[in-house]
XYZ file of N, CA, C and O in Angstrom:
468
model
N 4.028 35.511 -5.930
C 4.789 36.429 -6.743
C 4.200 36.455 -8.153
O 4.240 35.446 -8.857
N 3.662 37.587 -8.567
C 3.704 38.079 -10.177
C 4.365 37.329 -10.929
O 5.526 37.327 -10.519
N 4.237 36.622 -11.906
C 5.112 36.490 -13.259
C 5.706 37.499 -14.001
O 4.967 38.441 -14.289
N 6.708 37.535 -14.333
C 7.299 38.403 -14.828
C 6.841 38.424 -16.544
O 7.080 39.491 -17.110
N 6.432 37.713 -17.089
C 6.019 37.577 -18.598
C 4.504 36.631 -18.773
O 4.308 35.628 -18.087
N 3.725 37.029 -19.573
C 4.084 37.768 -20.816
C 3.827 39.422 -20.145
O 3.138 39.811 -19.203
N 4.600 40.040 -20.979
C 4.505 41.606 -20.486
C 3.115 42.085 -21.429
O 3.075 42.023 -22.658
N 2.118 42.521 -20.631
C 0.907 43.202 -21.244
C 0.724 44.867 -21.582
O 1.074 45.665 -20.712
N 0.195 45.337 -22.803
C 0.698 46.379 -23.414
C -0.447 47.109 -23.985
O -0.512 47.229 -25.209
N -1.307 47.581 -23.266
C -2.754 47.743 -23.739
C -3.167 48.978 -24.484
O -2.492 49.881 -23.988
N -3.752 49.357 -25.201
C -3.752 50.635 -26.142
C -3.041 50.451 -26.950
O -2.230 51.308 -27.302
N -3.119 49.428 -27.419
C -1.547 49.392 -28.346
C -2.523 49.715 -29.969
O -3.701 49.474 -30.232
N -1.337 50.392 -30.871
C -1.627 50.650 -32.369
C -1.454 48.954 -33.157
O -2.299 48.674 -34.007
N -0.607 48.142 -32.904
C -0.002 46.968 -33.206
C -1.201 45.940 -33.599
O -1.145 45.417 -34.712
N -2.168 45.662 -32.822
C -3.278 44.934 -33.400
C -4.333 45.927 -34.456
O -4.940 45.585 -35.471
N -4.282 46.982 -33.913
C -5.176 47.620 -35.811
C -3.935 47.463 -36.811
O -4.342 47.449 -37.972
N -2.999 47.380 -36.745
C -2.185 47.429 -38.141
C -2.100 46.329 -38.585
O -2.086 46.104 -39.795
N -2.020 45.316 -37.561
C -2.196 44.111 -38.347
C -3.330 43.685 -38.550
O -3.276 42.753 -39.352
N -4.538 43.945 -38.157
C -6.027 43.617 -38.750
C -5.939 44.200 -40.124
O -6.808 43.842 -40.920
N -5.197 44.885 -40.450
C -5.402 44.977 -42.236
C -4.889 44.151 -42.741
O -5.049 44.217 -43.960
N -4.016 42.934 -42.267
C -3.553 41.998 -43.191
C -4.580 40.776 -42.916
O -4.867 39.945 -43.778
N -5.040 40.781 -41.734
C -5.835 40.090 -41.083
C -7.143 39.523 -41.482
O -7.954 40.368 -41.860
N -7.628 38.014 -41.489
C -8.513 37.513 -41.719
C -9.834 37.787 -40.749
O -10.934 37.488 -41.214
N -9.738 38.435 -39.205
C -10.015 38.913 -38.433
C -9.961 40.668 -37.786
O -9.157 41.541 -38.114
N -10.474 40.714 -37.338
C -10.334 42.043 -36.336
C -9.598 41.669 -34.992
O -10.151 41.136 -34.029
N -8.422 41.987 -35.060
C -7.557 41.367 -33.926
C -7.464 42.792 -32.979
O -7.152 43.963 -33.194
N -7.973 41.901 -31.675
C -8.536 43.111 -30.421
C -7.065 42.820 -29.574
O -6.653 43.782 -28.927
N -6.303 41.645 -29.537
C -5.457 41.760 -28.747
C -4.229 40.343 -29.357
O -4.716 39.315 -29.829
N -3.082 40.471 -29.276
C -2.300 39.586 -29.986
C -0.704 39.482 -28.952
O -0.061 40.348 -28.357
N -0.458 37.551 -29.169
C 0.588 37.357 -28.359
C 2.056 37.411 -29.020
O 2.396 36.325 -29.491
N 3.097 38.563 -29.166
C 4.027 38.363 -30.106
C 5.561 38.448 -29.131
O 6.197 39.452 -28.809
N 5.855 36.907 -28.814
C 6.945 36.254 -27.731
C 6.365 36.481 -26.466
O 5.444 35.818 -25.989
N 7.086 37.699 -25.794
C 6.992 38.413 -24.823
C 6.150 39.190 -24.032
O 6.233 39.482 -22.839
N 5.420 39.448 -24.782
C 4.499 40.897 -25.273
C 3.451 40.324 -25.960
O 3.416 39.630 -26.976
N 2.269 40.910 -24.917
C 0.882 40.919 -25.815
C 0.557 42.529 -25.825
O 0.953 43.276 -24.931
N -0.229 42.974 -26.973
C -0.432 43.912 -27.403
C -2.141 44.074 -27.759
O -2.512 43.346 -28.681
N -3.199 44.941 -27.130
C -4.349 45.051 -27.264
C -4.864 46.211 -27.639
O -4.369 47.275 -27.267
N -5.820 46.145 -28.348
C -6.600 47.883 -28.415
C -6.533 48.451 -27.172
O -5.666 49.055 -26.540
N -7.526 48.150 -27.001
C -7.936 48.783 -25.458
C -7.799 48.015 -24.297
O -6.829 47.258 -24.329
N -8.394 47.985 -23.407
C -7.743 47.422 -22.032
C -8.595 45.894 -22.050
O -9.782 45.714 -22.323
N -7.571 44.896 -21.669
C -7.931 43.497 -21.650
C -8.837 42.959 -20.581
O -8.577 43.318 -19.433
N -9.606 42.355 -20.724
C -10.253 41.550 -19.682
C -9.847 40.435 -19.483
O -9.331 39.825 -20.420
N -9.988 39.679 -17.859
C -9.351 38.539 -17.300
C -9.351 37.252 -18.641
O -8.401 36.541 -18.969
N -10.627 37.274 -19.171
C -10.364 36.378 -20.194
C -9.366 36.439 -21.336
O -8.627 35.491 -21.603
N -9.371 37.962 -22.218
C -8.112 38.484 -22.769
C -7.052 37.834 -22.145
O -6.375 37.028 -22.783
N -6.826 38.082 -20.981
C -5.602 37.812 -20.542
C -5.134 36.247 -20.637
O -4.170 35.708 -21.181
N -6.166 35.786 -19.922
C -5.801 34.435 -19.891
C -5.429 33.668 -21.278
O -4.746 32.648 -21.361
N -5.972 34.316 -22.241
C -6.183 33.681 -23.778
C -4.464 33.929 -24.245
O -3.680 33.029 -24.545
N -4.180 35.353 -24.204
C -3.432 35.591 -24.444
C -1.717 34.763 -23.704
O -0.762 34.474 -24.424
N -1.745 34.611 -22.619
C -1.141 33.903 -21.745
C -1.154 32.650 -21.928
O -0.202 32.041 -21.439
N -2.001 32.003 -22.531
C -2.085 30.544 -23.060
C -0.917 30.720 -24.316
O 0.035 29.951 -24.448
N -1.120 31.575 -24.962
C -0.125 31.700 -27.071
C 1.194 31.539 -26.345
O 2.123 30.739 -26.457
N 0.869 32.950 -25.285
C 2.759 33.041 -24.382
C 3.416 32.041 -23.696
O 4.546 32.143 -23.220
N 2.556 30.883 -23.641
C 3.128 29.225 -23.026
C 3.381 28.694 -24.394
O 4.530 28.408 -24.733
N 2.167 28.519 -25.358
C 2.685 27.910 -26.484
C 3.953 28.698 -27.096
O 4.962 28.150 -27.540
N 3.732 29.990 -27.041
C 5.339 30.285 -27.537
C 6.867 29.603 -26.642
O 7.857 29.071 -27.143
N 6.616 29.825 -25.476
C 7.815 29.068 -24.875
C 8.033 27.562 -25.305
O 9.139 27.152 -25.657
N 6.777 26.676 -25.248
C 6.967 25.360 -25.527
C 7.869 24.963 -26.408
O 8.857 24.236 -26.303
N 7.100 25.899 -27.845
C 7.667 25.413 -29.352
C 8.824 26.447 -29.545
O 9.379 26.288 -30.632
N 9.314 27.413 -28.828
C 10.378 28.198 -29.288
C 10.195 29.318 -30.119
O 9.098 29.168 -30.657
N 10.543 30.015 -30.369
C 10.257 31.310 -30.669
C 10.374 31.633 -32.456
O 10.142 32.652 -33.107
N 10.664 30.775 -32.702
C 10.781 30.227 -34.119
C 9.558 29.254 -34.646
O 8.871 29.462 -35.646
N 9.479 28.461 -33.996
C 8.607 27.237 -34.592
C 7.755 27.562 -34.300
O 6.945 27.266 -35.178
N 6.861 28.525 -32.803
C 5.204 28.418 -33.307
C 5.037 29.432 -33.916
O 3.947 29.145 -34.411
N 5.260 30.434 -34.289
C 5.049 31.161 -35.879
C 4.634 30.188 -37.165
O 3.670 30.356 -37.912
N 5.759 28.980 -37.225
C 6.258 28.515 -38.578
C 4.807 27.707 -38.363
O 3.949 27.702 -39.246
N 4.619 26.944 -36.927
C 3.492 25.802 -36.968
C 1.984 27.042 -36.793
O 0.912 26.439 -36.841
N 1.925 27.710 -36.714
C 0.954 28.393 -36.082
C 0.723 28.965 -37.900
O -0.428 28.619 -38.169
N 1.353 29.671 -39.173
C 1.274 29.626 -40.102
C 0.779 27.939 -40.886
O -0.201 27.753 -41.607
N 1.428 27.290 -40.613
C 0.970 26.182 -41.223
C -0.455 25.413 -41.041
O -1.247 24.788 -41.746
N -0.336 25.778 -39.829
C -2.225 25.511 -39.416
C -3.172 26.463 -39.756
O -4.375 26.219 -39.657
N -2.852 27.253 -40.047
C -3.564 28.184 -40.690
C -3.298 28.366 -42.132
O -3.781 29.400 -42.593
N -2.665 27.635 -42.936
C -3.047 27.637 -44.436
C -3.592 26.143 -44.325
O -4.216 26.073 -45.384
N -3.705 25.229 -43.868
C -3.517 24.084 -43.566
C -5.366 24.028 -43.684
O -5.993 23.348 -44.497
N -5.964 24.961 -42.609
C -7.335 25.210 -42.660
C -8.076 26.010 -43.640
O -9.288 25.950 -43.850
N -7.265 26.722 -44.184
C -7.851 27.779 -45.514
C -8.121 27.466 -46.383
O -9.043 27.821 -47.116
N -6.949 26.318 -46.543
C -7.378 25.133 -48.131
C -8.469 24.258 -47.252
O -9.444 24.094 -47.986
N -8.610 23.860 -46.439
C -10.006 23.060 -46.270
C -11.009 23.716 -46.361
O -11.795 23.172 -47.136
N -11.560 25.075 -45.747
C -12.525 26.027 -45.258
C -12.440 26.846 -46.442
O -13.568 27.247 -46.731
N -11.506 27.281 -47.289
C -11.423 28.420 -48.525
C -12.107 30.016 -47.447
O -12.804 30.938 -47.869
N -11.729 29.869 -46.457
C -12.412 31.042 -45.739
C -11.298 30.988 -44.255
O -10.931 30.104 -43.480
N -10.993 32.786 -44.446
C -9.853 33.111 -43.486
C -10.018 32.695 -41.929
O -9.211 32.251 -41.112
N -11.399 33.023 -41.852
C -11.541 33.106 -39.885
C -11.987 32.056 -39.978
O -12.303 31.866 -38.803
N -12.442 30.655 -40.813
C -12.609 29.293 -40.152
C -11.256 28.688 -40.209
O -11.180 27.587 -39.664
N -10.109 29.180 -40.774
C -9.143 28.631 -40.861
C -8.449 29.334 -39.156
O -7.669 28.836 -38.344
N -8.973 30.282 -39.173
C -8.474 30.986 -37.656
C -8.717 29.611 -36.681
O -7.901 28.775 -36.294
N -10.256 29.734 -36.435
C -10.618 29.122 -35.622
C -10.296 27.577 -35.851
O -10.818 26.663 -35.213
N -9.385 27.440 -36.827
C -8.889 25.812 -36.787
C -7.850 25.389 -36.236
O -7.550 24.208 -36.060
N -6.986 26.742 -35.805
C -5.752 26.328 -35.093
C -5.927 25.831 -33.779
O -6.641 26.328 -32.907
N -5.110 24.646 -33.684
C -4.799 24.212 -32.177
C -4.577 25.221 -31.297
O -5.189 25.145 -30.232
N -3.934 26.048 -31.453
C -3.004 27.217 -30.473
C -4.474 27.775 -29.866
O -4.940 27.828 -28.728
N -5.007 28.193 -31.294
C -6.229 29.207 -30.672
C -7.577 28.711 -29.890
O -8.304 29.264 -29.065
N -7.597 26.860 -30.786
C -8.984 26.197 -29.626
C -8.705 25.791 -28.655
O -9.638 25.250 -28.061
N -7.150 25.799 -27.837
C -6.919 26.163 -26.710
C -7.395 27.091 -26.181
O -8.280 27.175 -25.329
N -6.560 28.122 -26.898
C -6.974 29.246 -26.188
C -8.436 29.410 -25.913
O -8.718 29.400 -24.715
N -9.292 29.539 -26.636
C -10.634 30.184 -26.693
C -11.474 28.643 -25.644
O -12.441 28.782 -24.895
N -10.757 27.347 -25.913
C -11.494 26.459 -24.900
C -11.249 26.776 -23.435
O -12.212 26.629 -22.683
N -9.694 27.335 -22.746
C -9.408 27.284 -21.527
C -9.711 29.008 -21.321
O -10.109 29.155 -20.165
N -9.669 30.052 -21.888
C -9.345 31.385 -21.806
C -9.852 31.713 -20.704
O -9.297 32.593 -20.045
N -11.579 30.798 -20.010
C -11.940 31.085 -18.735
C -12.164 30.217 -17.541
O -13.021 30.146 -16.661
N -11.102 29.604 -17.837
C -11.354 28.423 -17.063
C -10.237 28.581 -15.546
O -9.041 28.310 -15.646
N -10.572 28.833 -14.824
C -10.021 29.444 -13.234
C -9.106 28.426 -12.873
O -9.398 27.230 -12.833
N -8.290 28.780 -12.680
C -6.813 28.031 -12.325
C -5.962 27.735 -13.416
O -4.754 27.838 -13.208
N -6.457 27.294 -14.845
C -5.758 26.501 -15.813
C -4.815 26.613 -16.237
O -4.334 25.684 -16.885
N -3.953 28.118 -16.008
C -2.839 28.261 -16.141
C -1.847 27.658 -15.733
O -0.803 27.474 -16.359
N -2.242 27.126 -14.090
C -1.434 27.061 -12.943
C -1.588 25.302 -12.995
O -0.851 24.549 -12.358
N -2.756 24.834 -13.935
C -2.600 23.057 -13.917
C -2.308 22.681 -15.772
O -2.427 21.643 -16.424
N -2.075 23.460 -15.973
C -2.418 23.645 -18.167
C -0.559 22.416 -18.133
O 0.482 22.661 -17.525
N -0.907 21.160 -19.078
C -0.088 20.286 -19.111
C 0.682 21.078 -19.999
O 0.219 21.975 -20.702
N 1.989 20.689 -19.945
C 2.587 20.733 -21.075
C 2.471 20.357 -22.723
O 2.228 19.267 -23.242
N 2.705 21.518 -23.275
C 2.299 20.804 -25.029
C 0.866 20.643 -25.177
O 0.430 19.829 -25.991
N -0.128 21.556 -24.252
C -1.491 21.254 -24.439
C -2.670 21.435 -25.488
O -3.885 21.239 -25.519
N -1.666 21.915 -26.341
C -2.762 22.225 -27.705
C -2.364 21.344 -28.588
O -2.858 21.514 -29.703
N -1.188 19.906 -28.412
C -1.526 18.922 -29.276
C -3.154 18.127 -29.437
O -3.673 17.657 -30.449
N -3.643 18.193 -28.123
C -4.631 17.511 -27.801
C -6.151 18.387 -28.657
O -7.225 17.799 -28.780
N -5.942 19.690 -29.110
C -6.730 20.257 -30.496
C -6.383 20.376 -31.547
O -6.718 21.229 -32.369
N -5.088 18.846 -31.723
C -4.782 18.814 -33.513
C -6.360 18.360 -34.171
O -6.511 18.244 -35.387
């Protein structure tokens, strides 16, 4: 059976509007429920994205915003530069470490991006 979430939303306007606030060019983004992409996602997209949509359930729908902000100023004052502070978040060197890794969804531990503090 299908999973019912995260619900995928492709063509979306939602990642160019926020690439203007953005330290990046964001092609596709996980916000709760709902991921939202330019154009149409590839299996890796997906999977990447589907990794944020576990970390969002883990930490609650509140807290990985708050922790997912904090790791990311957290890296900006180290790096003084937006996209190494990107690429410093736990959430995301999950993501971008497992995004193609075949099955990992279906064995991915719980709380697995403590292990890229």
């Amino acid at each position: 059976m299908k999973p019912r979430f995260p619900i995928f939303r492709e063509n979306s306007k939602i990642p160019v509007w926020l690439s203007y606030v953005s330290p990046i060019t964001i092609g596709a983004i996980s916000l709760a429920f709902f991921v939202f992409s330019r154009g149409k996602m590839s299996a890796e997209t997906k999977q990447h994205e589907t990794i944020h949509y576990c970390q969002w359930r883990e930490l609650g729908f509140l807290l990985f915003p708050l922790l997912y902000g904090y790791y990311y100023l957290k890296g900006y004052i180290k790096y003084r530069d937006g996209a190494a502070a990107y690429m410093s978040i736990p959430f995301e060197l999950e993501a971008y470490s497992c995004q193609d890794l075949e099955g990992y969804l279906d064995r991915r531990p719980f709380w697995a991006w403590v292990d890229y503090r």
